[in-house]
Coordinates of C-alpha atoms and ligand atoms in Angstrom, one line a residue:
M29 CA -38.1 116.9 181.9
T30 CA -41.7 118.0 181.9
A31 CA -44.0 115.8 184.0
L32 CA -47.3 114.4 182.6
T33 CA -50.2 113.8 185.0
L34 CA -53.9 113.2 184.9
S35 CA -56.5 115.1 186.9
T36 CA -60.3 115.0 187.4
T37 CA -60.3 118.5 188.8
A38 CA -62.5 120.8 186.7
A39 CA -60.5 123.6 184.9
P40 CA -61.7 126.4 187.2
G41 CA -60.4 124.7 190.3
L42 CA -56.9 123.7 189.0
E43 CA -54.0 125.4 190.7
A44 CA -51.9 126.2 187.6
D45 CA -50.3 128.9 185.6
A46 CA -52.5 128.4 182.6
I47 CA -55.5 126.4 181.1
V48 CA -55.1 125.3 177.5
V49 CA -58.1 125.0 175.3
G50 CA -58.5 124.1 171.7
V51 CA -60.0 126.3 169.0
A52 CA -60.9 125.1 165.5
K53 CA -62.0 126.6 162.3
D54 CA -65.7 125.8 161.6
S55 CA -65.4 125.0 157.9
G56 CA -69.2 124.6 157.7
S57 CA -69.7 128.4 157.9
Q58 CA -68.5 130.8 155.2
S59 CA -67.3 133.4 157.6
G60 CA -64.8 131.1 159.1
D61 CA -66.4 131.0 162.5
L62 CA -64.5 129.6 165.4
V63 CA -65.5 126.7 167.7
V64 CA -64.0 125.8 171.0
A65 CA -63.1 122.1 170.9
P66 CA -64.7 119.7 173.4
G67 CA -63.0 119.3 176.8
A68 CA -63.2 123.0 177.6
E69 CA -66.9 123.2 178.4
A70 CA -66.2 124.6 181.9
V71 CA -64.0 127.3 180.4
V72 CA -66.6 128.2 177.8
E73 CA -69.3 128.4 180.5
A74 CA -67.2 130.7 182.6
Y75 CA -67.0 133.2 179.7
D76 CA -70.9 133.1 179.5
G77 CA -70.6 130.9 176.4
K78 CA -68.8 133.6 174.5
L79 CA -65.3 132.3 174.4
A80 CA -65.3 131.7 170.7
D81 CA -66.5 135.3 170.1
V82 CA -63.8 136.6 172.5
L83 CA -61.1 134.7 170.7
G84 CA -62.4 136.0 167.3
T85 CA -62.2 139.5 168.7
L86 CA -58.6 138.9 169.7
G87 CA -57.9 137.8 166.1
A88 CA -57.8 134.1 166.5
S89 CA -58.5 132.1 163.4
G90 CA -58.2 128.5 164.6
A91 CA -55.3 127.9 162.3
E92 CA -53.1 125.0 163.3
G93 CA -50.5 125.9 165.9
E94 CA -51.8 129.5 166.4
V95 CA -51.6 130.6 170.1
T96 CA -53.9 133.2 171.7
K97 CA -53.5 134.2 175.3
L98 CA -56.3 135.8 177.4
P99 CA -56.9 136.5 181.1
A100 CA -58.8 133.6 182.8
P101 CA -62.4 134.4 183.9
S102 CA -62.9 135.3 187.5
G103 CA -63.2 132.4 189.8
F104 CA -60.4 130.5 188.0
K105 CA -57.4 129.6 190.1
A106 CA -55.2 129.8 187.0
P107 CA -54.6 133.4 185.8
L108 CA -54.3 132.6 182.1
V109 CA -56.2 130.8 179.3
L110 CA -54.2 129.8 176.3
A111 CA -56.2 128.9 173.1
V112 CA -54.3 126.8 170.6
G113 CA -55.5 126.4 167.0
L114 CA -56.5 122.8 165.9
G115 CA -57.1 123.6 162.2
P116 CA -60.4 122.7 160.6
R117 CA -63.1 121.4 162.8
P118 CA -63.7 117.7 162.0
E119 CA -67.2 116.5 161.0
K120 CA -67.8 114.9 164.4
D121 CA -66.8 116.4 167.7
S122 CA -65.1 113.1 168.5
G123 CA -63.2 113.3 165.2
Y124 CA -60.1 115.4 166.1
D125 CA -57.3 113.3 164.8
A126 CA -54.4 112.3 166.9
E127 CA -51.8 114.3 165.0
A128 CA -53.8 117.5 165.2
L129 CA -54.0 117.0 169.0
R130 CA -50.3 116.2 169.2
R131 CA -49.3 119.3 167.3
A132 CA -51.7 121.6 169.1
A133 CA -50.5 120.3 172.5
G134 CA -46.9 120.7 171.4
A135 CA -47.4 124.3 170.2
A136 CA -49.2 125.2 173.5
A137 CA -46.5 123.6 175.6
R138 CA -43.8 125.5 173.8
A139 CA -45.6 128.8 174.2
L140 CA -45.8 128.0 178.0
A141 CA -42.0 127.8 178.4
G142 CA -41.1 129.6 181.6
T143 CA -44.2 128.4 183.5
E144 CA -44.5 125.7 186.1
K145 CA -47.8 124.0 185.5
A146 CA -50.6 124.0 182.9
G147 CA -53.9 122.2 182.6
F148 CA -54.8 120.8 179.1
A149 CA -58.5 121.0 178.5
L150 CA -58.3 119.6 175.0
P151 CA -60.6 116.9 173.5
V152 CA -59.5 113.7 175.2
A153 CA -62.5 111.5 174.6
D154 CA -60.5 108.3 174.8
A155 CA -57.1 107.0 175.9
A156 CA -55.7 107.3 172.4
A157 CA -56.5 111.0 172.4
A158 CA -55.0 111.4 175.8
A159 CA -51.8 109.7 174.7
A160 CA -51.6 112.1 171.7
V161 CA -52.1 115.2 173.8
G162 CA -49.6 113.9 176.4
E163 CA -47.0 113.1 173.8
G164 CA -47.5 116.4 172.0
A165 CA -47.1 118.3 175.3
L166 CA -43.9 116.4 176.4
L167 CA -42.3 116.6 173.0
G168 CA -43.3 120.3 172.4
A169 CA -42.0 121.4 175.8
Y170 CA -38.5 120.1 174.9
S171 CA -35.7 122.6 174.7
F172 CA -31.9 122.1 174.5
D173 CA -30.2 124.6 176.8
A174 CA -27.4 122.6 178.2
Y175 CA -24.9 125.0 176.6
K176 CA -26.8 128.2 177.4
E177 CA -26.2 128.3 181.1
N178 CA -23.9 131.1 182.1
G179 CA -24.6 130.6 185.8
K180 CA -26.5 128.3 188.1
D181 CA -29.7 130.4 188.2
A182 CA -32.2 129.9 185.4
G183 CA -32.3 133.6 184.9
A184 CA -28.9 133.6 183.4
R185 CA -30.1 131.4 180.6
N186 CA -30.9 132.8 177.2
G187 CA -34.0 130.7 177.0
K188 CA -36.8 130.0 179.4
A189 CA -37.0 126.7 181.3
P190 CA -39.5 124.2 179.8
L191 CA -43.0 123.9 181.2
G192 CA -42.7 122.0 184.4
E193 CA -45.9 119.9 184.4
A194 CA -48.6 119.1 181.9
V195 CA -51.9 118.1 183.5
L196 CA -54.4 116.3 181.3
L197 CA -57.9 117.4 182.3
G198 CA -61.1 115.5 181.6
G199 CA -59.7 112.0 181.3
A200 CA -60.8 109.5 183.9
S201 CA -57.6 109.3 186.0
D202 CA -58.7 106.1 187.6
D203 CA -59.3 104.5 184.2
K204 CA -56.6 101.9 183.4
A205 CA -56.5 102.7 179.8
F206 CA -55.8 106.4 180.5
K207 CA -53.1 105.6 183.0
A208 CA -51.4 103.2 180.6
A209 CA -51.6 105.9 177.9
V210 CA -49.9 108.4 180.1
E211 CA -47.2 105.9 181.1
R212 CA -46.6 105.0 177.4
A213 CA -46.5 108.7 176.4
T214 CA -44.1 109.5 179.2
A215 CA -41.6 106.7 178.5
L216 CA -41.7 107.2 174.7
S217 CA -41.3 111.0 174.9
E218 CA -38.5 110.9 177.5
E219 CA -36.5 108.5 175.3
L220 CA -37.3 110.5 172.2
N221 CA -36.2 113.7 173.9
R222 CA -33.0 111.9 175.0
A223 CA -32.3 111.1 171.3
R224 CA -32.8 114.8 170.6
D225 CA -30.3 115.7 173.3
L226 CA -27.7 113.3 171.8
I227 CA -28.2 114.9 168.3
N228 CA -27.9 118.4 169.7
I229 CA -24.8 117.8 171.8
P230 CA -21.9 119.4 169.8
P231 CA -19.5 117.0 168.2
N232 CA -16.6 118.0 170.3
D233 CA -18.5 116.6 173.3
L234 CA -20.1 113.6 171.6
N235 CA -17.6 111.4 169.9
P236 CA -18.0 107.7 169.3
A237 CA -16.5 106.7 172.7
A238 CA -18.8 109.2 174.5
F239 CA -21.9 107.9 172.7
A240 CA -20.9 104.3 173.6
A241 CA -20.5 105.4 177.3
V242 CA -24.1 106.8 177.2
A243 CA -25.4 103.5 175.8
E244 CA -23.5 101.6 178.6
E245 CA -25.0 103.8 181.2
A246 CA -28.5 103.4 179.9
A247 CA -28.0 99.6 179.7
K248 CA -27.2 99.5 183.4
E249 CA -30.2 101.6 184.2
H250 CA -32.7 99.6 182.2
G251 CA -31.2 96.1 182.5
L252 CA -30.1 95.8 178.9
K253 CA -27.2 93.8 177.6
V254 CA -24.5 95.9 176.0
Q255 CA -21.4 95.1 174.1
V256 CA -19.0 97.7 172.9
L257 CA -16.3 96.9 170.2
D258 CA -13.5 99.4 170.4
E259 CA -11.0 100.0 167.6
K260 CA -8.9 97.0 168.7
A261 CA -11.8 94.7 168.8
L262 CA -13.0 96.1 165.4
A263 CA -9.6 95.4 163.9
E264 CA -9.6 91.8 165.3
G265 CA -13.1 91.2 164.0
G266 CA -12.4 92.6 160.5
Y267 CA -14.8 95.5 160.5
G268 CA -13.1 97.3 157.6
G269 CA -16.0 99.6 156.9
I270 CA -16.3 101.1 160.3
L271 CA -12.5 101.3 160.7
G272 CA -12.1 102.8 157.3
V273 CA -14.5 105.6 158.0
G274 CA -13.1 106.3 161.5
S275 CA -9.4 106.1 160.5
G276 CA -9.0 109.9 159.9
S277 CA -10.3 110.9 163.3
A278 CA -8.5 111.4 166.6
S279 CA -11.6 109.8 168.2
A280 CA -11.7 106.1 167.4
P281 CA -14.8 104.4 166.1
R282 CA -17.1 102.0 168.1
L283 CA -19.7 99.4 167.3
V284 CA -22.3 99.1 170.1
K285 CA -24.7 96.2 170.4
L286 CA -27.6 96.9 172.8
S287 CA -30.0 94.0 173.5
Y288 CA -33.4 94.0 175.1
T289 CA -34.8 90.6 175.6
S290 CA -38.3 89.6 176.8
P291 CA -38.9 86.1 178.3
K292 CA -42.2 86.1 176.3
A293 CA -40.7 87.1 173.0
K294 CA -41.6 85.3 169.9
K295 CA -39.9 87.6 167.5
H296 CA -36.5 89.3 167.1
L297 CA -36.2 92.7 165.6
A298 CA -32.8 94.1 164.8
L299 CA -32.3 97.9 164.4
V300 CA -29.2 99.4 162.9
G301 CA -28.3 103.1 163.2
K302 CA -25.9 105.3 161.4
G303 CA -23.8 107.0 164.0
I304 CA -21.4 109.5 162.4
T305 CA -20.8 111.9 165.3
Y306 CA -19.5 114.4 162.8
D307 CA -19.4 114.2 159.0
S308 CA -16.8 116.5 157.5
G309 CA -16.9 114.5 154.3
G310 CA -13.3 113.2 155.0
I311 CA -10.8 113.7 152.3
S312 CA -13.7 114.4 149.9
L313 CA -14.3 117.4 152.2
K314 CA -17.7 119.0 152.3
P315 CA -17.6 122.7 151.4
A316 CA -18.5 125.4 153.9
G317 CA -22.3 125.7 154.0
H318 CA -22.7 121.9 154.0
N319 CA -21.0 121.0 157.3
E320 CA -22.4 123.2 160.0
T321 CA -25.2 120.8 160.9
M322 CA -23.3 117.6 160.4
K323 CA -23.3 116.8 164.1
C324 CA -26.8 115.5 163.2
D325 CA -25.3 112.6 161.3
M326 CA -25.7 110.2 164.2
S327 CA -29.5 110.7 164.3
G328 CA -30.1 107.2 163.1
A329 CA -28.1 105.7 165.9
A330 CA -29.8 108.0 168.4
A331 CA -33.2 106.8 167.1
V332 CA -32.2 103.2 167.4
F333 CA -30.8 103.7 170.9
A334 CA -34.0 105.5 172.0
A335 CA -36.2 102.8 170.5
V336 CA -34.4 100.0 172.2
V337 CA -34.6 101.7 175.6
A338 CA -38.3 102.6 175.1
A339 CA -39.1 99.0 174.2
A340 CA -37.4 98.0 177.5
R341 CA -39.3 100.6 179.5
L342 CA -42.6 99.6 177.9
G343 CA -41.8 95.9 178.6
L344 CA -42.7 94.9 175.0
E345 CA -42.8 91.1 174.5
I346 CA -40.2 91.0 171.8
N347 CA -36.5 90.9 171.5
V348 CA -34.9 94.1 170.1
T349 CA -31.3 94.4 169.3
G350 CA -29.9 97.8 168.5
W351 CA -26.6 98.2 166.6
L352 CA -25.0 101.6 166.8
A353 CA -22.3 102.1 164.1
L354 CA -20.3 105.0 165.6
A355 CA -17.4 106.8 163.8
E356 CA -16.3 110.4 163.1
N357 CA -15.6 111.1 159.4
M358 CA -12.5 113.4 159.3
P359 CA -9.7 114.2 156.9
S360 CA -6.1 113.6 158.1
G361 CA -2.9 111.8 157.2
S362 CA -4.4 108.5 158.4
A363 CA -7.8 109.0 156.7
T364 CA -9.2 106.7 154.0
R365 CA -8.4 108.2 150.5
P366 CA -10.7 108.2 147.5
G367 CA -9.3 105.1 145.7
D368 CA -8.6 103.0 148.8
V369 CA -10.2 99.5 148.9
L370 CA -11.7 98.4 152.2
R371 CA -12.3 94.7 153.2
M372 CA -15.7 94.8 154.9
Y373 CA -16.9 92.6 157.8
S374 CA -18.9 90.5 155.3
G375 CA -15.7 89.8 153.3
K376 CA -16.7 91.9 150.3
T377 CA -14.3 94.5 149.1
V378 CA -15.4 98.1 148.5
E379 CA -13.5 100.7 146.5
V380 CA -14.1 104.1 148.2
L381 CA -14.6 106.6 145.4
N382 CA -15.9 109.3 147.7
T383 CA -15.1 109.4 151.4
D384 CA -18.3 111.5 151.9
A385 CA -20.4 108.4 151.1
E386 CA -19.3 107.1 154.6
G387 CA -22.7 106.2 156.1
R388 CA -23.2 103.2 153.9
L389 CA -19.7 101.9 154.8
V390 CA -20.4 101.8 158.6
L391 CA -23.9 100.5 158.1
A392 CA -22.6 97.7 155.8
D393 CA -20.6 96.3 158.7
A394 CA -23.4 96.7 161.2
L395 CA -26.0 95.2 158.9
W396 CA -23.8 92.1 158.3
A397 CA -23.2 91.8 162.1
A398 CA -26.9 92.0 162.7
S399 CA -27.6 89.4 160.0
Q400 CA -25.4 86.9 161.8
E401 CA -28.1 86.5 164.5
N402 CA -30.7 85.8 161.9
P403 CA -33.4 88.2 163.2
D404 CA -37.0 88.1 161.9
A405 CA -36.3 91.6 160.4
I406 CA -33.7 94.3 160.2
I407 CA -34.4 98.0 159.9
D408 CA -31.6 100.5 159.4
V409 CA -32.1 104.2 160.1
A410 CA -29.7 106.8 158.6
T411 CA -29.2 110.4 157.6
L412 CA -27.8 108.8 154.5
T413 CA -28.2 111.1 151.4
G414 CA -28.8 114.6 150.4
A415 CA -30.6 113.1 147.4
M416 CA -33.4 111.9 149.7
V417 CA -33.8 115.5 151.0
L418 CA -34.0 116.8 147.4
A419 CA -36.6 114.1 146.6
L420 CA -38.9 114.3 149.7
G421 CA -38.1 117.6 151.4
S422 CA -37.2 118.2 155.0
R423 CA -40.1 116.6 156.8
T424 CA -40.5 113.2 155.1
F425 CA -38.2 110.1 155.4
G426 CA -37.9 107.6 152.6
I427 CA -38.5 103.9 153.1
M428 CA -36.8 101.3 151.0
A429 CA -37.1 97.5 151.5
N430 CA -36.4 94.1 150.0
D431 CA -40.0 93.2 150.8
D432 CA -43.1 95.2 149.6
A433 CA -45.4 94.1 152.5
F434 CA -42.8 95.1 155.0
R435 CA -42.2 98.5 153.4
S436 CA -46.0 99.1 153.5
A437 CA -46.3 98.0 157.1
I438 CA -43.6 100.6 158.0
H439 CA -45.3 103.3 156.0
E440 CA -48.6 102.5 157.8
A441 CA -46.9 102.5 161.3
A442 CA -45.3 105.9 160.5
E443 CA -48.7 107.3 159.5
E444 CA -50.3 106.0 162.6
V445 CA -47.8 107.7 164.9
G446 CA -47.8 111.0 162.9
E447 CA -44.4 110.7 161.1
E448 CA -44.3 111.6 157.5
A449 CA -42.7 108.9 155.3
W450 CA -42.9 107.7 151.8
P451 CA -42.0 104.4 150.0
M452 CA -39.1 104.6 147.6
P453 CA -38.0 101.9 145.1
L454 CA -34.7 100.0 144.7
P455 CA -34.4 100.0 140.9
E456 CA -32.2 97.0 139.8
H457 CA -30.7 98.9 136.9
L458 CA -28.9 101.3 139.3
R459 CA -26.8 98.4 140.8
K460 CA -24.4 98.2 137.9
G461 CA -23.4 101.9 138.4
M462 CA -21.5 100.7 141.6
D463 CA -19.4 98.1 139.7
S464 CA -15.7 98.7 140.4
P465 CA -12.8 97.6 138.2
T466 CA -10.8 96.9 141.3
A467 CA -13.1 95.7 144.1
D468 CA -16.4 93.8 144.5
L469 CA -18.3 97.2 144.4
A470 CA -17.7 100.9 144.8
N471 CA -19.4 103.1 147.4
M472 CA -20.7 105.5 144.7
G473 CA -22.9 104.9 141.7
E474 CA -25.0 107.1 139.4
R475 CA -25.7 110.6 140.8
M476 CA -29.3 110.5 139.7
G477 CA -31.4 108.6 142.2
G478 CA -28.5 108.9 144.8
G479 CA -30.8 107.9 147.7
L480 CA -31.8 104.7 145.9
V481 CA -28.2 103.9 144.9
A482 CA -27.3 104.1 148.6
G483 CA -30.2 101.7 149.4
L484 CA -29.0 99.2 146.8
F485 CA -25.5 99.4 148.3
L486 CA -26.8 98.5 151.8
R487 CA -28.9 95.6 150.4
E488 CA -25.6 93.9 149.4
F489 CA -24.8 93.5 153.1
V490 CA -28.0 92.1 154.4
G491 CA -27.9 88.3 155.1
E492 CA -29.6 86.0 152.6
G493 CA -33.4 85.7 153.2
I494 CA -33.6 88.3 155.9
T495 CA -36.5 90.8 155.6
W496 CA -34.9 94.3 155.6
A497 CA -35.9 97.9 155.4
H498 CA -33.9 101.1 155.2
L499 CA -35.2 104.5 156.5
D500 CA -33.3 107.5 155.0
I501 CA -34.1 110.3 157.5
A502 CA -31.6 112.9 156.1
G503 CA -34.5 115.4 155.7
P504 CA -36.5 115.2 158.9
A505 CA -33.7 114.3 161.4
F506 CA -32.7 117.9 162.0
N507 CA -35.0 121.0 161.8
E508 CA -33.0 124.0 160.6
G509 CA -36.1 126.1 160.4
A510 CA -38.4 127.5 163.1
P511 CA -40.1 125.1 165.5
F512 CA -43.6 123.8 164.5
G513 CA -46.2 121.7 166.4
Y514 CA -44.2 119.5 168.7
T515 CA -41.0 119.7 166.6
P516 CA -38.3 121.9 168.0
K517 CA -35.4 123.5 166.2
G518 CA -32.4 121.1 165.9
G519 CA -32.6 117.3 166.5
T520 CA -36.1 116.0 166.1
G521 CA -36.0 112.4 167.1
S522 CA -37.2 111.3 163.7
A523 CA -38.1 107.6 163.3
V524 CA -38.2 106.8 167.1
R525 CA -42.0 106.6 167.3
T526 CA -42.2 104.6 164.1
L527 CA -39.6 102.1 165.4
V528 CA -41.4 101.7 168.7
R529 CA -44.8 101.3 167.0
L530 CA -43.2 98.6 164.7
A531 CA -41.8 96.8 167.7
E532 CA -45.3 96.8 169.3
L533 CA -46.9 95.5 166.1
A534 CA -44.3 92.8 165.8
T535 CA -45.1 91.7 169.3
A536 CA -48.6 90.8 168.1
G537 CA -47.0 88.9 165.2
D538 CA -48.3 91.4 162.6
L539 CA -44.9 91.9 161.1
A540 CA -42.4 89.9 159.1
Ligands
BES613 N1 -24.5 112.7 156.0 C1 -24.6 112.9 154.6 C2 -26.0 113.1 154.0 C3 -26.8 114.2 154.6 C4 -27.0 115.3 153.8 C5 -27.4 114.2 155.8 C6 -27.8 116.4 154.2 C7 -28.2 115.2 156.3 C8 -28.4 116.3 155.5 C9 -23.9 111.8 153.8 O1 -22.9 111.1 154.5 C10 -23.4 112.3 152.5 O2 -22.5 113.1 152.6 N2 -23.9 111.8 151.4 C11 -23.5 112.2 150.1 C12 -23.3 110.9 149.3 C13 -22.7 111.1 148.0 C14 -21.2 111.5 148.2 C15 -22.8 109.9 147.2 C16 -24.5 113.1 149.6 O3 -25.7 112.9 149.8 O4 -24.1 114.1 148.9
MN614 MN1 -21.0 112.1 154.2
ZN615 ZN1 -22.9 111.2 156.5

C-alpha cells in the first residue's frame, strides 16, 4: 500500500523519483493558454518562469487527467517533473475543486507506477485540498496484481508495482488540520482499496465463508464485534431468503453482522450490503456475455465492510452496524427453482419467478434483521439491477428512500466526496406488479422501471417507521473500461466514501 506523508521540503530539495505539478487550461484566453497551478512556484522558477510554455511545446493542453513528463531542471534532486492536467482554470487560484484535485492526483499516481517516491506540488491551500490530493494519490496508485505474480521478484509481474510513497509538498506538516487530513485520507483510502481487493478476488477464492473469515480477521484487528451465521444458524433462524439464494451452491451462505460502537454515540446507523460472491443467475441462468464480471456482485457488502472498518479507524462518535448478506447464486439440483416459494426471515412469503433477481432476496432478510435493532436509519448498498445501469450509466448510482430529506442528504454527501449519484423515485403503482397468486409477493414485477421495482421490493422488508435508503451501485461498482482519474479498472469501491461521510454527518446529528 502506498504511503502518504507531508513535507515542508521545497520541491528542488526533495529526494524523490518525480515532482508532480498541476497544469490547467486558462479559459480566459482564446488560444487556450496553459497555467501552472499554485503549489509549484519553486518548479516554475527553476524553469525561468517558462514551465507553462515548455509544457505547451510538449503538447500539453491542461485537459483533465493528461500526463506530460519532462526532465527536472538542474539543481533538482528528483530527475523527473510530471505535469498533470487539472482541466479548466477556476476563477480564483484558490478555487480548484476537491474532485479536480483528487482526479489529477490519481492520474499522476497511476502514471508513476514502478517508482518509489513522488512529491506532489499541487494546490493544497488548506487541509481539505490536502485531503483530496492525498486521497486521489492513494486511490489512483491502487493496482490489483495478486494473481499476476509468476515469481517472487517484482520483475516477473506483468504490471509495475504501485508508487511507494506520495509526499504532499507545501502543506504545513506541523499543522494539526493537515495531519488530521492525511490520517483520514490514509484510513479511508486503505479501507476503500481493501474493498476493491475483495471485489477483484476471483469467485473461486472468495466464497461466502472466505468473505466472512476476512470480516472476522478485521474485527479482531480493529476491536469490532462480529457475529457470523452459517447455514445451520440461518436455517434455525428462518432466513429463507439468504438460504434460498445459496441453496444451489457448493459454498454455503453466511450472514455477517459487524458492529462498531462508540462510547460517545448518540446515533445508530445500520448498513446492509448485497454480497453475492458470484451471480450466475441460478436456474434462470445468465447467458454468456453477462456473467464474466459477476464476481463484482458482492460490491455492496465490500462497501459496507470497508465503511464500518473506516468508521472504527476514524473513531467516529456513532454506532455503525454492518450486515453482509453473503451467498453464491448457482444452478444445481438443490438450487431454488422459478416457481418456488420462500418463507423470508420477516415471515412474508415470496414466490421466486426469476432466480436471477436474487439480490433482493438476500437483502430482504438482512434488512429485516437490521430492523430488529431499531437503528436511526438503514442504508443498503447493492449491485442490484441492470435497469439502473441502463438508466444512469456506468458511473452514477441511484438513490431510493422512504424519506425525501434522507435521500437528499445522501445525494449531497455523495456530491461532497466526489461520487456521482442521482435520486430515483419509488412509484407506488409499480408495487402491484409484484402481486403473486400464491405468495405474499413475487420477486419480479414490471420490466420497465426494473430498478425502482427492486427498490419497492426491498421497502417491504424495512421495519415500520425506520428511515431507509437504497443505493443501487450496479453501474459504478465495477469499471470495465480504461482507468480514469483515481478509478482503476475492475472493482472501484463505489459508495464507500459516501457511507463514511454520512456516518460523519450523523455523528453531528445532521441525519435522520
Ligand atoms: N447482479 C445483477 C445486476 C447487475 C447487472 C449488476 C449488471 C451489475 C451489472 C442482478 O442480480 C440481476 O441479475 N438483476 C436482474 C433482475 C431481473 C431478473 C429482475 C437484472 O437486472 O436483469
Ligand atoms: Mn442476478
Ligand atoms: Zn446479482
